[in-house]
PDB file of C-alpha atoms in Angstrom:
ATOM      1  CA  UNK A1195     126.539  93.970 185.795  1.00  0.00           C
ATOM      2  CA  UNK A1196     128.132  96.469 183.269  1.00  0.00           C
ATOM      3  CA  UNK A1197     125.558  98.455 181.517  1.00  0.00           C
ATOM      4  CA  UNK A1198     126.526  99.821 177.501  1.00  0.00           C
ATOM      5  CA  UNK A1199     125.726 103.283 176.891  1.00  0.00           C
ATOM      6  CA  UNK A1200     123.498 102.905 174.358  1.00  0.00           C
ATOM      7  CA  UNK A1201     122.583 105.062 171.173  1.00  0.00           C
ATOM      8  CA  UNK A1202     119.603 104.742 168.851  1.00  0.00           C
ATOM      9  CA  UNK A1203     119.884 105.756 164.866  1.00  0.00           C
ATOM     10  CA  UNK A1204     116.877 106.170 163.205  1.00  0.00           C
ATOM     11  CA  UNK A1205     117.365 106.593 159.641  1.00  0.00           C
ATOM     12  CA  UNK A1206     117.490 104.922 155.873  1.00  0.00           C
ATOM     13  CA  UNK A1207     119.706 102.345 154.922  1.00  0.00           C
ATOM     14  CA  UNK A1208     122.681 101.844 152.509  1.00  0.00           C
ATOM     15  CA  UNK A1209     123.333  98.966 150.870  1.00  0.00           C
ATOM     16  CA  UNK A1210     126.687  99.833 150.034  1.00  0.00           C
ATOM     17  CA  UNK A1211     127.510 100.411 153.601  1.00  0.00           C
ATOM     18  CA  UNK A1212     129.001 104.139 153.725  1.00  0.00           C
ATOM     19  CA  UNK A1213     126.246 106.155 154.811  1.00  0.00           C
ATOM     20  CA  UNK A1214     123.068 105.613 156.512  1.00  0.00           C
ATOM     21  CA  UNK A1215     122.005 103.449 159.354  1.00  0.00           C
ATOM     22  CA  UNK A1216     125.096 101.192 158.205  1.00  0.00           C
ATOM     23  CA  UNK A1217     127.445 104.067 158.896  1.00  0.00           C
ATOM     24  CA  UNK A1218     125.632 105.171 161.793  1.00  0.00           C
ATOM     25  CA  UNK A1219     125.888 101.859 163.951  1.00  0.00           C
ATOM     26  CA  UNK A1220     130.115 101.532 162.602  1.00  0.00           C
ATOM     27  CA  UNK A1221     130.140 104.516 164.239  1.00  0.00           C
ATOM     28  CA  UNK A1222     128.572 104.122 167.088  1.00  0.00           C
ATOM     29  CA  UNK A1223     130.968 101.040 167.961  1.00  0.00           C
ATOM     30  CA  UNK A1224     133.867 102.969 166.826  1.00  0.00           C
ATOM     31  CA  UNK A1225     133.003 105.313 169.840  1.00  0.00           C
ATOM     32  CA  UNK A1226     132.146 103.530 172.064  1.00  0.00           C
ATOM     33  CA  UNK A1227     128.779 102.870 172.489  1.00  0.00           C
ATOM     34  CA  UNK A1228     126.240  99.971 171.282  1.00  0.00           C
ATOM     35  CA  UNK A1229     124.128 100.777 168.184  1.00  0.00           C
ATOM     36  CA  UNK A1230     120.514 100.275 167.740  1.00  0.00           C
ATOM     37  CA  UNK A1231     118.278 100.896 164.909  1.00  0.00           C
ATOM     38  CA  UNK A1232     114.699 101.635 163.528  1.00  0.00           C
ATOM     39  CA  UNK A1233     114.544 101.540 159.380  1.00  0.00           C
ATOM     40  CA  UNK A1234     112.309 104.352 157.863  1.00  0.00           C
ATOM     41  CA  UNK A1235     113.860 103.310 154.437  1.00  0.00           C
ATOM     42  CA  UNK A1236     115.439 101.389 152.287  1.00  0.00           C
ATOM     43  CA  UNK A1237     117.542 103.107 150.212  1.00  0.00           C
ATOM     44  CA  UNK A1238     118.822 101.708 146.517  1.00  0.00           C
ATOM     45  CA  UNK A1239     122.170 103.195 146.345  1.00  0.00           C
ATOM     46  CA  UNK A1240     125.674 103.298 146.113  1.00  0.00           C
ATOM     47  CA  UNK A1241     128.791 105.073 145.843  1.00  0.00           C
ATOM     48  CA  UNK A1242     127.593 106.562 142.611  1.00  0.00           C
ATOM     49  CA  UNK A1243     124.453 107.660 143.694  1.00  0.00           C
ATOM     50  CA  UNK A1244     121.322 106.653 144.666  1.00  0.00           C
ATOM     51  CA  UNK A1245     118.611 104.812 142.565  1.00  0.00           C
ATOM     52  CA  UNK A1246     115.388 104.383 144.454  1.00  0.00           C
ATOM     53  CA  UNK A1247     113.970 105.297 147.718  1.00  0.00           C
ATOM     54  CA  UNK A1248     111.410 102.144 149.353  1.00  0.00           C
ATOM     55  CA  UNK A1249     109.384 103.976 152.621  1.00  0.00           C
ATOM     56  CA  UNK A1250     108.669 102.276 155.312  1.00  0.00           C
ATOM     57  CA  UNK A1251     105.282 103.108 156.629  1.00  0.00           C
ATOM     58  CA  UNK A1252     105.331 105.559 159.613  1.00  0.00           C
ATOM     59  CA  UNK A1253     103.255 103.054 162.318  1.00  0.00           C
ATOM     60  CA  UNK A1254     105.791 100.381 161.539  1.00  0.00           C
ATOM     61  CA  UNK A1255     108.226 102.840 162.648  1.00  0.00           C
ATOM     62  CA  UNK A1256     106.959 103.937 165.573  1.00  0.00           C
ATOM     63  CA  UNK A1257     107.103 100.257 166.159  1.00  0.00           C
ATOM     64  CA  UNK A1258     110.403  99.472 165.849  1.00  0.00           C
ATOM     65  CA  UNK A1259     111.209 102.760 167.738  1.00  0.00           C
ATOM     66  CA  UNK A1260     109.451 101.541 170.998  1.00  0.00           C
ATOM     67  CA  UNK A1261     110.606  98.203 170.819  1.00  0.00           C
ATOM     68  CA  UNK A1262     114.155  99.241 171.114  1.00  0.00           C
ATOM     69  CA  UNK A1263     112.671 102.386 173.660  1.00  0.00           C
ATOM     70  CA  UNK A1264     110.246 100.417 175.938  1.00  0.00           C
ATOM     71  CA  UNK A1265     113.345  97.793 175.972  1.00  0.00           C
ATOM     72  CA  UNK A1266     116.716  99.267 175.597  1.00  0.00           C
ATOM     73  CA  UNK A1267     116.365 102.565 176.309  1.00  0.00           C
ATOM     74  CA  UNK A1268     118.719 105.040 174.926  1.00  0.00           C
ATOM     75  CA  UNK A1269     121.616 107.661 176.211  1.00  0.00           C
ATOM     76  CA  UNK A1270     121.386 109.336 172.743  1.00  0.00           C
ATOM     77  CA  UNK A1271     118.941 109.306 169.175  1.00  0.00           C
ATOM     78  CA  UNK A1272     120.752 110.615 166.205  1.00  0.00           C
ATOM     79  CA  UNK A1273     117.912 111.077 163.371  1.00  0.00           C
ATOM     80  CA  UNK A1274     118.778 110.870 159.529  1.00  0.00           C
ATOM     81  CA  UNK A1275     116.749 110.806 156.938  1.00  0.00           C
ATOM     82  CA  UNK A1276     113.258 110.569 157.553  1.00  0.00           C
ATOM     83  CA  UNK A1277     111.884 111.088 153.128  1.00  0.00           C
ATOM     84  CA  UNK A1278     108.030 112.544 154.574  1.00  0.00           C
ATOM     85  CA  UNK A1279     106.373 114.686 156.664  1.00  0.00           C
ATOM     86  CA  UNK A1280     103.965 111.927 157.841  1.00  0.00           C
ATOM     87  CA  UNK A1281     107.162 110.363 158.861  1.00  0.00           C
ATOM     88  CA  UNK A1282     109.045 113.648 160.607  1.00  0.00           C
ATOM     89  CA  UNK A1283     105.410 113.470 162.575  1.00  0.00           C
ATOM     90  CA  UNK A1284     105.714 109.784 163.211  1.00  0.00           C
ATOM     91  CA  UNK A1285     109.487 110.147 164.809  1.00  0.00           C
ATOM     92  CA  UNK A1286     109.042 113.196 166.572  1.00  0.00           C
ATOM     93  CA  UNK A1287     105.095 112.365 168.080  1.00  0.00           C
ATOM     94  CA  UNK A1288     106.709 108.635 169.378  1.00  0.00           C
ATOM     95  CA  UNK A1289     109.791 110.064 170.594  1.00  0.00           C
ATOM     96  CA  UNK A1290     107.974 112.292 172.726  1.00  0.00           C
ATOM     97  CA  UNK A1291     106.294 109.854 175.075  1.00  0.00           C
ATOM     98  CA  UNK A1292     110.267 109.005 176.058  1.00  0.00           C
ATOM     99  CA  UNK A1293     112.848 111.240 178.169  1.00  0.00           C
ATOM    100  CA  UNK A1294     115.950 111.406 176.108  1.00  0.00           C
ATOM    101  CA  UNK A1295     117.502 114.544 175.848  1.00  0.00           C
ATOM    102  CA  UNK A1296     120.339 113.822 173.840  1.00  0.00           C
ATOM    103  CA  UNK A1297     118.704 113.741 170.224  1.00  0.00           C
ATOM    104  CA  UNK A1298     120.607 115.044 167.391  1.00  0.00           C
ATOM    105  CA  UNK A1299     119.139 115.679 164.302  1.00  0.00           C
ATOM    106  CA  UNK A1300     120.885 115.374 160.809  1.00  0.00           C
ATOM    107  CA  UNK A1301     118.563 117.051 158.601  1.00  0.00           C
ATOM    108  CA  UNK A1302     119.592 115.249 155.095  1.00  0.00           C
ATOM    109  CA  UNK A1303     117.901 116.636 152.320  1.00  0.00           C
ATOM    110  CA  UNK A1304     120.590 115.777 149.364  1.00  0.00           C
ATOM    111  CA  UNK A1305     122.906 112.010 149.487  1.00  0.00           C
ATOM    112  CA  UNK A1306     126.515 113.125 148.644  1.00  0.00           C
ATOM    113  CA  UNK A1307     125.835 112.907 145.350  1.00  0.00           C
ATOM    114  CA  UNK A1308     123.291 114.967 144.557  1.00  0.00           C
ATOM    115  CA  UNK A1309     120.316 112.623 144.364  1.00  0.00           C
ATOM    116  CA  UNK A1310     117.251 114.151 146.460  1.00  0.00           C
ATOM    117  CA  UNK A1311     116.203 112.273 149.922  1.00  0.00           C
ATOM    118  CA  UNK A1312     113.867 114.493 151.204  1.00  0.00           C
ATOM    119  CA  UNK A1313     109.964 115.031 149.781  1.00  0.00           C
ATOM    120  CA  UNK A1314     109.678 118.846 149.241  1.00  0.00           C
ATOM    121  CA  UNK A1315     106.619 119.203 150.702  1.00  0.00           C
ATOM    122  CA  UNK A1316     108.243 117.490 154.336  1.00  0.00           C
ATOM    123  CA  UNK A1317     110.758 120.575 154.295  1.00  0.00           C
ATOM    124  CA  UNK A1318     108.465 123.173 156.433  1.00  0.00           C
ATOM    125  CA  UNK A1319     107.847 119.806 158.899  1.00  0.00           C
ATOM    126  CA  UNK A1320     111.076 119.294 159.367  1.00  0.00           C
ATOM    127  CA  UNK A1321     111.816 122.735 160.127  1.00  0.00           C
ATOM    128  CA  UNK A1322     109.091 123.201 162.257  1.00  0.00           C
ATOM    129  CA  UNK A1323     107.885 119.849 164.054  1.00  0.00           C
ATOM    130  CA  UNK A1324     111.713 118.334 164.449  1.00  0.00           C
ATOM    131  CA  UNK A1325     114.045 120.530 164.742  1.00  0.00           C
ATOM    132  CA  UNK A1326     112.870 122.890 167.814  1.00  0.00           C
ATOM    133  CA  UNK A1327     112.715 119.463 169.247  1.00  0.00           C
ATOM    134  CA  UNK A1328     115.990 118.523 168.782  1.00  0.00           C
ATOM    135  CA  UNK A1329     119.396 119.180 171.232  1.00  0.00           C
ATOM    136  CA  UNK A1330     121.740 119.382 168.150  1.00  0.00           C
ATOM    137  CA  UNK A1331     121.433 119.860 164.768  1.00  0.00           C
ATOM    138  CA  UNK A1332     124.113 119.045 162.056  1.00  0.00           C
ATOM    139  CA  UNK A1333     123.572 120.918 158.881  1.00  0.00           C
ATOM    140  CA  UNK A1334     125.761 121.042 155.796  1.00  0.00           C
ATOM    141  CA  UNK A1335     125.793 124.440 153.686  1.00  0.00           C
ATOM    142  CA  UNK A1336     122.977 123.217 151.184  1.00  0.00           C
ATOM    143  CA  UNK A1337     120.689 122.558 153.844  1.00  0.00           C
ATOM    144  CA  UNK A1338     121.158 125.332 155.733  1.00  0.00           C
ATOM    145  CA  UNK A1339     120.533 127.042 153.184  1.00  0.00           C
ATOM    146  CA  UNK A1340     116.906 125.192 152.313  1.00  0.00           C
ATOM    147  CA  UNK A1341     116.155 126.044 155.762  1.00  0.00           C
ATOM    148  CA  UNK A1342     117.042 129.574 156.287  1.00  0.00           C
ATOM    149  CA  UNK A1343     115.836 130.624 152.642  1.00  0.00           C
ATOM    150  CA  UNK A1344     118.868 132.272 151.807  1.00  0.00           C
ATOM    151  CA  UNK A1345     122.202 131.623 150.194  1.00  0.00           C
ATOM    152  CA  UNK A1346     125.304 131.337 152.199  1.00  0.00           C
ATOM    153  CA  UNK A1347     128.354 132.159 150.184  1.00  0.00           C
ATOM    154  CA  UNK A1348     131.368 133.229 152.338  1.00  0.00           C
ATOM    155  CA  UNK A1349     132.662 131.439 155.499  1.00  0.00           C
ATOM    156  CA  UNK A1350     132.363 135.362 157.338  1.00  0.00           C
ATOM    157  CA  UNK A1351     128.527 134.407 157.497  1.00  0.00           C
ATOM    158  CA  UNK A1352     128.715 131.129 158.994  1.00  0.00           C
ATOM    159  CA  UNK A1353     128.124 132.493 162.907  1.00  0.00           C
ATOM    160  CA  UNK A1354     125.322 134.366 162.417  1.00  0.00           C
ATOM    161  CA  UNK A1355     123.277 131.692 159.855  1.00  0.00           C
ATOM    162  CA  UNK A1356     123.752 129.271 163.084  1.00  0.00           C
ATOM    163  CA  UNK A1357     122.810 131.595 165.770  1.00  0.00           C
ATOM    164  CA  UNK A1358     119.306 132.254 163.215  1.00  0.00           C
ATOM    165  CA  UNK A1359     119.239 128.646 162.786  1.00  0.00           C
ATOM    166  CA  UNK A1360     119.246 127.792 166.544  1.00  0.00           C
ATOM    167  CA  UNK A1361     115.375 128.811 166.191  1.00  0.00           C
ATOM    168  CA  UNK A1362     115.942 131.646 169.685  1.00  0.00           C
ATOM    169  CA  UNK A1363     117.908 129.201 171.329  1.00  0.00           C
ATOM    170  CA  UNK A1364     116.028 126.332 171.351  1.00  0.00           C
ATOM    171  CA  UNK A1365     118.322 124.362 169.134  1.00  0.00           C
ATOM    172  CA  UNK A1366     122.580 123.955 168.762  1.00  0.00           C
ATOM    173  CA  UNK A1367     123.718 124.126 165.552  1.00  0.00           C
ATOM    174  CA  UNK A1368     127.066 122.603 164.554  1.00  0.00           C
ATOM    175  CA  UNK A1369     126.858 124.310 160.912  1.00  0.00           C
ATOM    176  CA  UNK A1370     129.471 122.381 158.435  1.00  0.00           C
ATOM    177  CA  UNK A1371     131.647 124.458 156.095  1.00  0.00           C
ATOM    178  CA  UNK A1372     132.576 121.439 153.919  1.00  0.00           C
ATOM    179  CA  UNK A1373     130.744 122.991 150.711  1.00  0.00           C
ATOM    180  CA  UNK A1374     132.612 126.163 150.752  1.00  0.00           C
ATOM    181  CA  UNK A1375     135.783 126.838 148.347  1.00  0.00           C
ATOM    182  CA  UNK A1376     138.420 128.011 151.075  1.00  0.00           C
ATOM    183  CA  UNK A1377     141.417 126.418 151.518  1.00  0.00           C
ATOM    184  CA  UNK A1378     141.155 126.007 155.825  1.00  0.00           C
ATOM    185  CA  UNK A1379     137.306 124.645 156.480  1.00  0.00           C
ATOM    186  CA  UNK A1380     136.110 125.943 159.382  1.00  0.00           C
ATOM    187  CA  UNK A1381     132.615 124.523 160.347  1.00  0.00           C
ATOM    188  CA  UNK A1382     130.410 126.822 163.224  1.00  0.00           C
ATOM    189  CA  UNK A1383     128.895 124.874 166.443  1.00  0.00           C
ATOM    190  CA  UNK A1384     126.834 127.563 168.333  1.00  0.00           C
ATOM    191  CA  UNK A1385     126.060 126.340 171.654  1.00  0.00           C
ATOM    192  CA  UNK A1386     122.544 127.254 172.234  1.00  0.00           C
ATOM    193  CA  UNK A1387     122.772 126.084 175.724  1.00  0.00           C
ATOM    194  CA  UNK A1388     125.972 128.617 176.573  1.00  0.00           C
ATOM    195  CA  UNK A1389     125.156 131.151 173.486  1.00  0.00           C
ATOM    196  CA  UNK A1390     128.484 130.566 172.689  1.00  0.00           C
ATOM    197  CA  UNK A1391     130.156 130.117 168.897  1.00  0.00           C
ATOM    198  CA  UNK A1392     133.119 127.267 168.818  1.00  0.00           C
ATOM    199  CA  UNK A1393     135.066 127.319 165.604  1.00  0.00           C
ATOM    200  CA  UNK A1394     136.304 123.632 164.446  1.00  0.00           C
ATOM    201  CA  UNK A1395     139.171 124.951 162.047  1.00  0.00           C
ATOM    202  CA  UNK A1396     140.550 121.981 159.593  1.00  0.00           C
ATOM    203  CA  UNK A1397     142.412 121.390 156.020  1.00  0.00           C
ATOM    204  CA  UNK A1398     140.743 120.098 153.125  1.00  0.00           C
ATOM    205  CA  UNK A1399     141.422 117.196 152.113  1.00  0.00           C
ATOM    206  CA  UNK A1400     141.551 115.986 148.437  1.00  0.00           C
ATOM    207  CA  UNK A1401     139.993 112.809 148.117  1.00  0.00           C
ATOM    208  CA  UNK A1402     136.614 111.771 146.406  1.00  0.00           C
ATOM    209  CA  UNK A1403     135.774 109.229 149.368  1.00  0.00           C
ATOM    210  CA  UNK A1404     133.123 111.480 151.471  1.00  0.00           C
ATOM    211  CA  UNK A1405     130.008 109.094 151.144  1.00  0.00           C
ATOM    212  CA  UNK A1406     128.609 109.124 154.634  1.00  0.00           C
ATOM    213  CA  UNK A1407     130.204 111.988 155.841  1.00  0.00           C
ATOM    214  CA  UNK A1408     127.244 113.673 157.131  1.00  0.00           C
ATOM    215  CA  UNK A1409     125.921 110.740 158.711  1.00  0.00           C
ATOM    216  CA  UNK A1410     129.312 109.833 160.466  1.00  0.00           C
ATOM    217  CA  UNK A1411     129.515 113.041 162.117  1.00  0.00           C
ATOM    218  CA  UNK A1412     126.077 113.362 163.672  1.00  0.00           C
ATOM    219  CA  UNK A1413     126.072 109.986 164.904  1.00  0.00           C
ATOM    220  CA  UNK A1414     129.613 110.525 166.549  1.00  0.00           C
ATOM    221  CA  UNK A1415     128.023 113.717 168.506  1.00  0.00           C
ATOM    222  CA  UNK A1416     125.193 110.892 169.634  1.00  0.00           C
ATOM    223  CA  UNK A1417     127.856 108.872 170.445  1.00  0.00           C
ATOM    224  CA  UNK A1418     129.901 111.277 172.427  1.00  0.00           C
ATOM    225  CA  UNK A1419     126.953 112.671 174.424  1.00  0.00           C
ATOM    226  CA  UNK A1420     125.553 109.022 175.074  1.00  0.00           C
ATOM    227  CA  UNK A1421     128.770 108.104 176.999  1.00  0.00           C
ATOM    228  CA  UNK A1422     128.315 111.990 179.141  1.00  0.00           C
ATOM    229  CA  UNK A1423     130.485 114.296 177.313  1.00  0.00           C
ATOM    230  CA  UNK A1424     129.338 117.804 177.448  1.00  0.00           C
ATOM    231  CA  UNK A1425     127.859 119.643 174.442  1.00  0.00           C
ATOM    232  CA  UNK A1426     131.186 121.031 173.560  1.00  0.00           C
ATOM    233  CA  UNK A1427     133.326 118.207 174.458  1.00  0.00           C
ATOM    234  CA  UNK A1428     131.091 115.861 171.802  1.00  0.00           C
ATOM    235  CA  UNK A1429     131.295 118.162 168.899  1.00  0.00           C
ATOM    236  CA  UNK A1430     135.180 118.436 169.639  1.00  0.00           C
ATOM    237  CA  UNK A1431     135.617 114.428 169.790  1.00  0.00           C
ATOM    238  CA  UNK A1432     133.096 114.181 167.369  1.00  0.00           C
ATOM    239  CA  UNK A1433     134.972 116.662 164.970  1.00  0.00           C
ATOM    240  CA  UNK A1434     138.578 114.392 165.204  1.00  0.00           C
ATOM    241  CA  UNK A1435     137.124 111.558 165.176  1.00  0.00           C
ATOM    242  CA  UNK A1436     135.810 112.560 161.343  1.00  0.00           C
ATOM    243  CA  UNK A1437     138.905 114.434 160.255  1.00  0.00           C
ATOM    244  CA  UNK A1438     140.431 111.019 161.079  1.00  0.00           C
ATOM    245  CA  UNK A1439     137.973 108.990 159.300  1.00  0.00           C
ATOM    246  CA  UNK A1440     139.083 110.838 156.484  1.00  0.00           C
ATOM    247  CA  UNK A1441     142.344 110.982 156.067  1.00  0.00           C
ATOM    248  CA  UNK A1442     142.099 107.371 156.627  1.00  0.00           C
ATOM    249  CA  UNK A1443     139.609 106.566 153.881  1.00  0.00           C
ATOM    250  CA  UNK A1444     141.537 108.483 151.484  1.00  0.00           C
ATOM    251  CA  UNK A1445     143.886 105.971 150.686  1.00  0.00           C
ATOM    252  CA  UNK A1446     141.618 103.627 149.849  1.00  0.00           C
ATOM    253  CA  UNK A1447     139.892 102.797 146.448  1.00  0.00           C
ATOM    254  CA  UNK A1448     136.554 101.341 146.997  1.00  0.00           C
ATOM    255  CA  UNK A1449     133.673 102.134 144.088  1.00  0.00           C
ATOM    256  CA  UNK A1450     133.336 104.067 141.280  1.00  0.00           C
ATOM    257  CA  UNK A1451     132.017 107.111 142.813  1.00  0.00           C
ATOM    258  CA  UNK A1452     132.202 108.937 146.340  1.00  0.00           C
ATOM    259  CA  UNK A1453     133.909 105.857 148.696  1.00  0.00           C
ATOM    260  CA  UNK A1454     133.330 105.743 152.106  1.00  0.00           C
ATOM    261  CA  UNK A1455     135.404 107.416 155.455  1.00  0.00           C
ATOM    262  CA  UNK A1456     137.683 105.020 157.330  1.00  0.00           C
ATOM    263  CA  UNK A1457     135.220 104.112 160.264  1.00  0.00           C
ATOM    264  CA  UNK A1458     137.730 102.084 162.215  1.00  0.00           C
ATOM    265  CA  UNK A1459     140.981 103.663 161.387  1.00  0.00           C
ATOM    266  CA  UNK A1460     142.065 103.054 165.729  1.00  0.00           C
ATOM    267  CA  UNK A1461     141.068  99.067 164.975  1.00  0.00           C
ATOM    268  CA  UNK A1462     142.904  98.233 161.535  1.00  0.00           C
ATOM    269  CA  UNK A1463     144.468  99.424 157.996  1.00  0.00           C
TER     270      UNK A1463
END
C-alpha cells in the first residue's frame, strides 16, 4: 500500500479561507502532502481584518492533537497561532510525548492587517517554551522584532537578527524581509543546523492580495520537509512556491481588503 506523507497544522481558523488552518491544509495539498488539523481557534475574520478571536480550551487541544498523532502520525507540524500561553504550554507539553522532528513554528503575533492575535502576556512563552523547541522558525520583521526587543530597520541587519534569533543554534530562522521598503526583498534563512546564511532574493510585487502569506509559507517548509527535502532544499521550494502564489493571486479581485495568494496556480486559473 502507498503511504501519504503526512503534515499536521495546528493553528486558528479563517472563515474567509486565506489564512489560517484553511490556507495551511490548500497548501499542504498543493505540495504534495495530506493535511491534518487541530483548531486552537476560531477566528472571526476576513479580508478586512479580523473581528473576534473564540479559544478553544487547551485540553481539547491536546485532544485533537493526539487523535490525529496516536493515529496518523505526522512527517511534519507547522504551528500558527496559538492566542495564550496556557495554550503555547498545551502544544508544546503534548507534542513532546511524540518524535517528530520536522516542526516549524510560525510565530504570528499580528493578522495582515494589523489586528492583534497573540495575548501579550503569551509573548515571553512563546519565546521561551516553543521556539527552542522548534526545527524552523518563520518570522516576519514585526515579530522579529517583538522577540529580539529591538527595531530592525535596514535589510544590512537581517543576518545577524537571525543568527541572535536562532537562540545559540538551537533554532533555524528563515527571517522574512517583506516589511522592509527596498525595491529587491531579500528574506534571511540561517541554517542553524550548517551555521550557514541563504539569501532568498525576490521583486516586490504590487498587489494588495497578501492575506495568508505568512501562513502559506511556513506550511510549505512543513510540506517540503514532510516529503524529505533537506533544510535548505524546503525553504528554496518553499520560497517559489510563494513567489508563485503571488503573482498568481494578483490578478485576482476577491474582497474588500487584503485577498488571498493563488494556492493552486499549477492546478487552474
Amino acid at each position: 500500500m502507498k503511504r501519504y506523507r503526512i503534515a499536521l497544522s495546528i493553528a486558528g481558523s479563517d472563515p474567509s479561507g486565506g489564512a489560517g488552518l484553511q490556507a495551511d491544509l490548500k497548501t499542504f495539498s498543493a505540495c504534495g502532502c495530506y493535511g491534518a488539523t487541530a483548531v486552537v481557534a476560531v477566528v472571526d475574520e476576513n479580508t478586512c481584518g479580523v473581528t473576534g478571536v473564540f479559544p478553544v480550551p487547551p485540553s481539547f487541544v491536546r485532544g485533537q492533537i493526539k487523535s490525529v498523532m496516536d493515529d496518523l502520525g505526522a512527517d511534519a507540524v507547522k504551528i500558527g497561532m496559538l492566542h495564550s500561553a496556557d495554550m503555547v504550554r498545551a502544544v508544546k507539553d503534548t507534542l513532546a510525548g511524540y518524535d517528530v522532528k520536522n516542526i516549524v513554528l510560525d510565530p504570528v503575533m499580528v493578522a495582515t492587517s494589523g489586528d492583534p492575535l497573540l495575548e501579550p502576556d503569551a509573548i515571553d512563552t512563546l519565546k521561551n517554551v516553543l521556539v527552542p523547541f522548534a526545527r524552523v522558525i518563520t518570522p516576519n520583521i514585526p515579530e522579529a522584532e517583538i522577540l529580539l526587543g529591538e527595531k530592525i530597520q535596514s535589510q544590512d541587519m537581517l543576518a545577524d537578527c537571525a543568527r541572535r534569533l536562532s537562540q545559540d543554534r538551537r533554532v533555524s530562522v528563515l527571517l522574512k524581509a517583506g516589511h522592509l521598503s527596498d525595491a529587491e526583498l531579500v528574506d534571511v534563512f540561517y541554517n542553524a543546523e550548517t551555521d550557514k546564511i541563504l539569501l532568498l532574493p525576490s521583486r516586490r510585487l504590487d498587489t494588495r492580495n497578501t492575506h495568508g502569506t505568512g501562513c502559506t509559507l511556513s506550511s510549505a517548509v512543513a510540506a517540503f520537509l514532510a516529503r524529505g527535502y533537506s533544510l535548505d532544499e524546503a525553504v528554496l521550494n518553499a520560497k517559489k512556491y510563494i513567489e508563485k502564489a503571488i503573482e498568481a493571486g494578483a490578478a485576482y479581485d476577491i474582497g474588500h481588503g487584503h485577498g488571498p495568494v493563488h494556492h493552486f496556480f499549477d492546478f487552474w486559473e
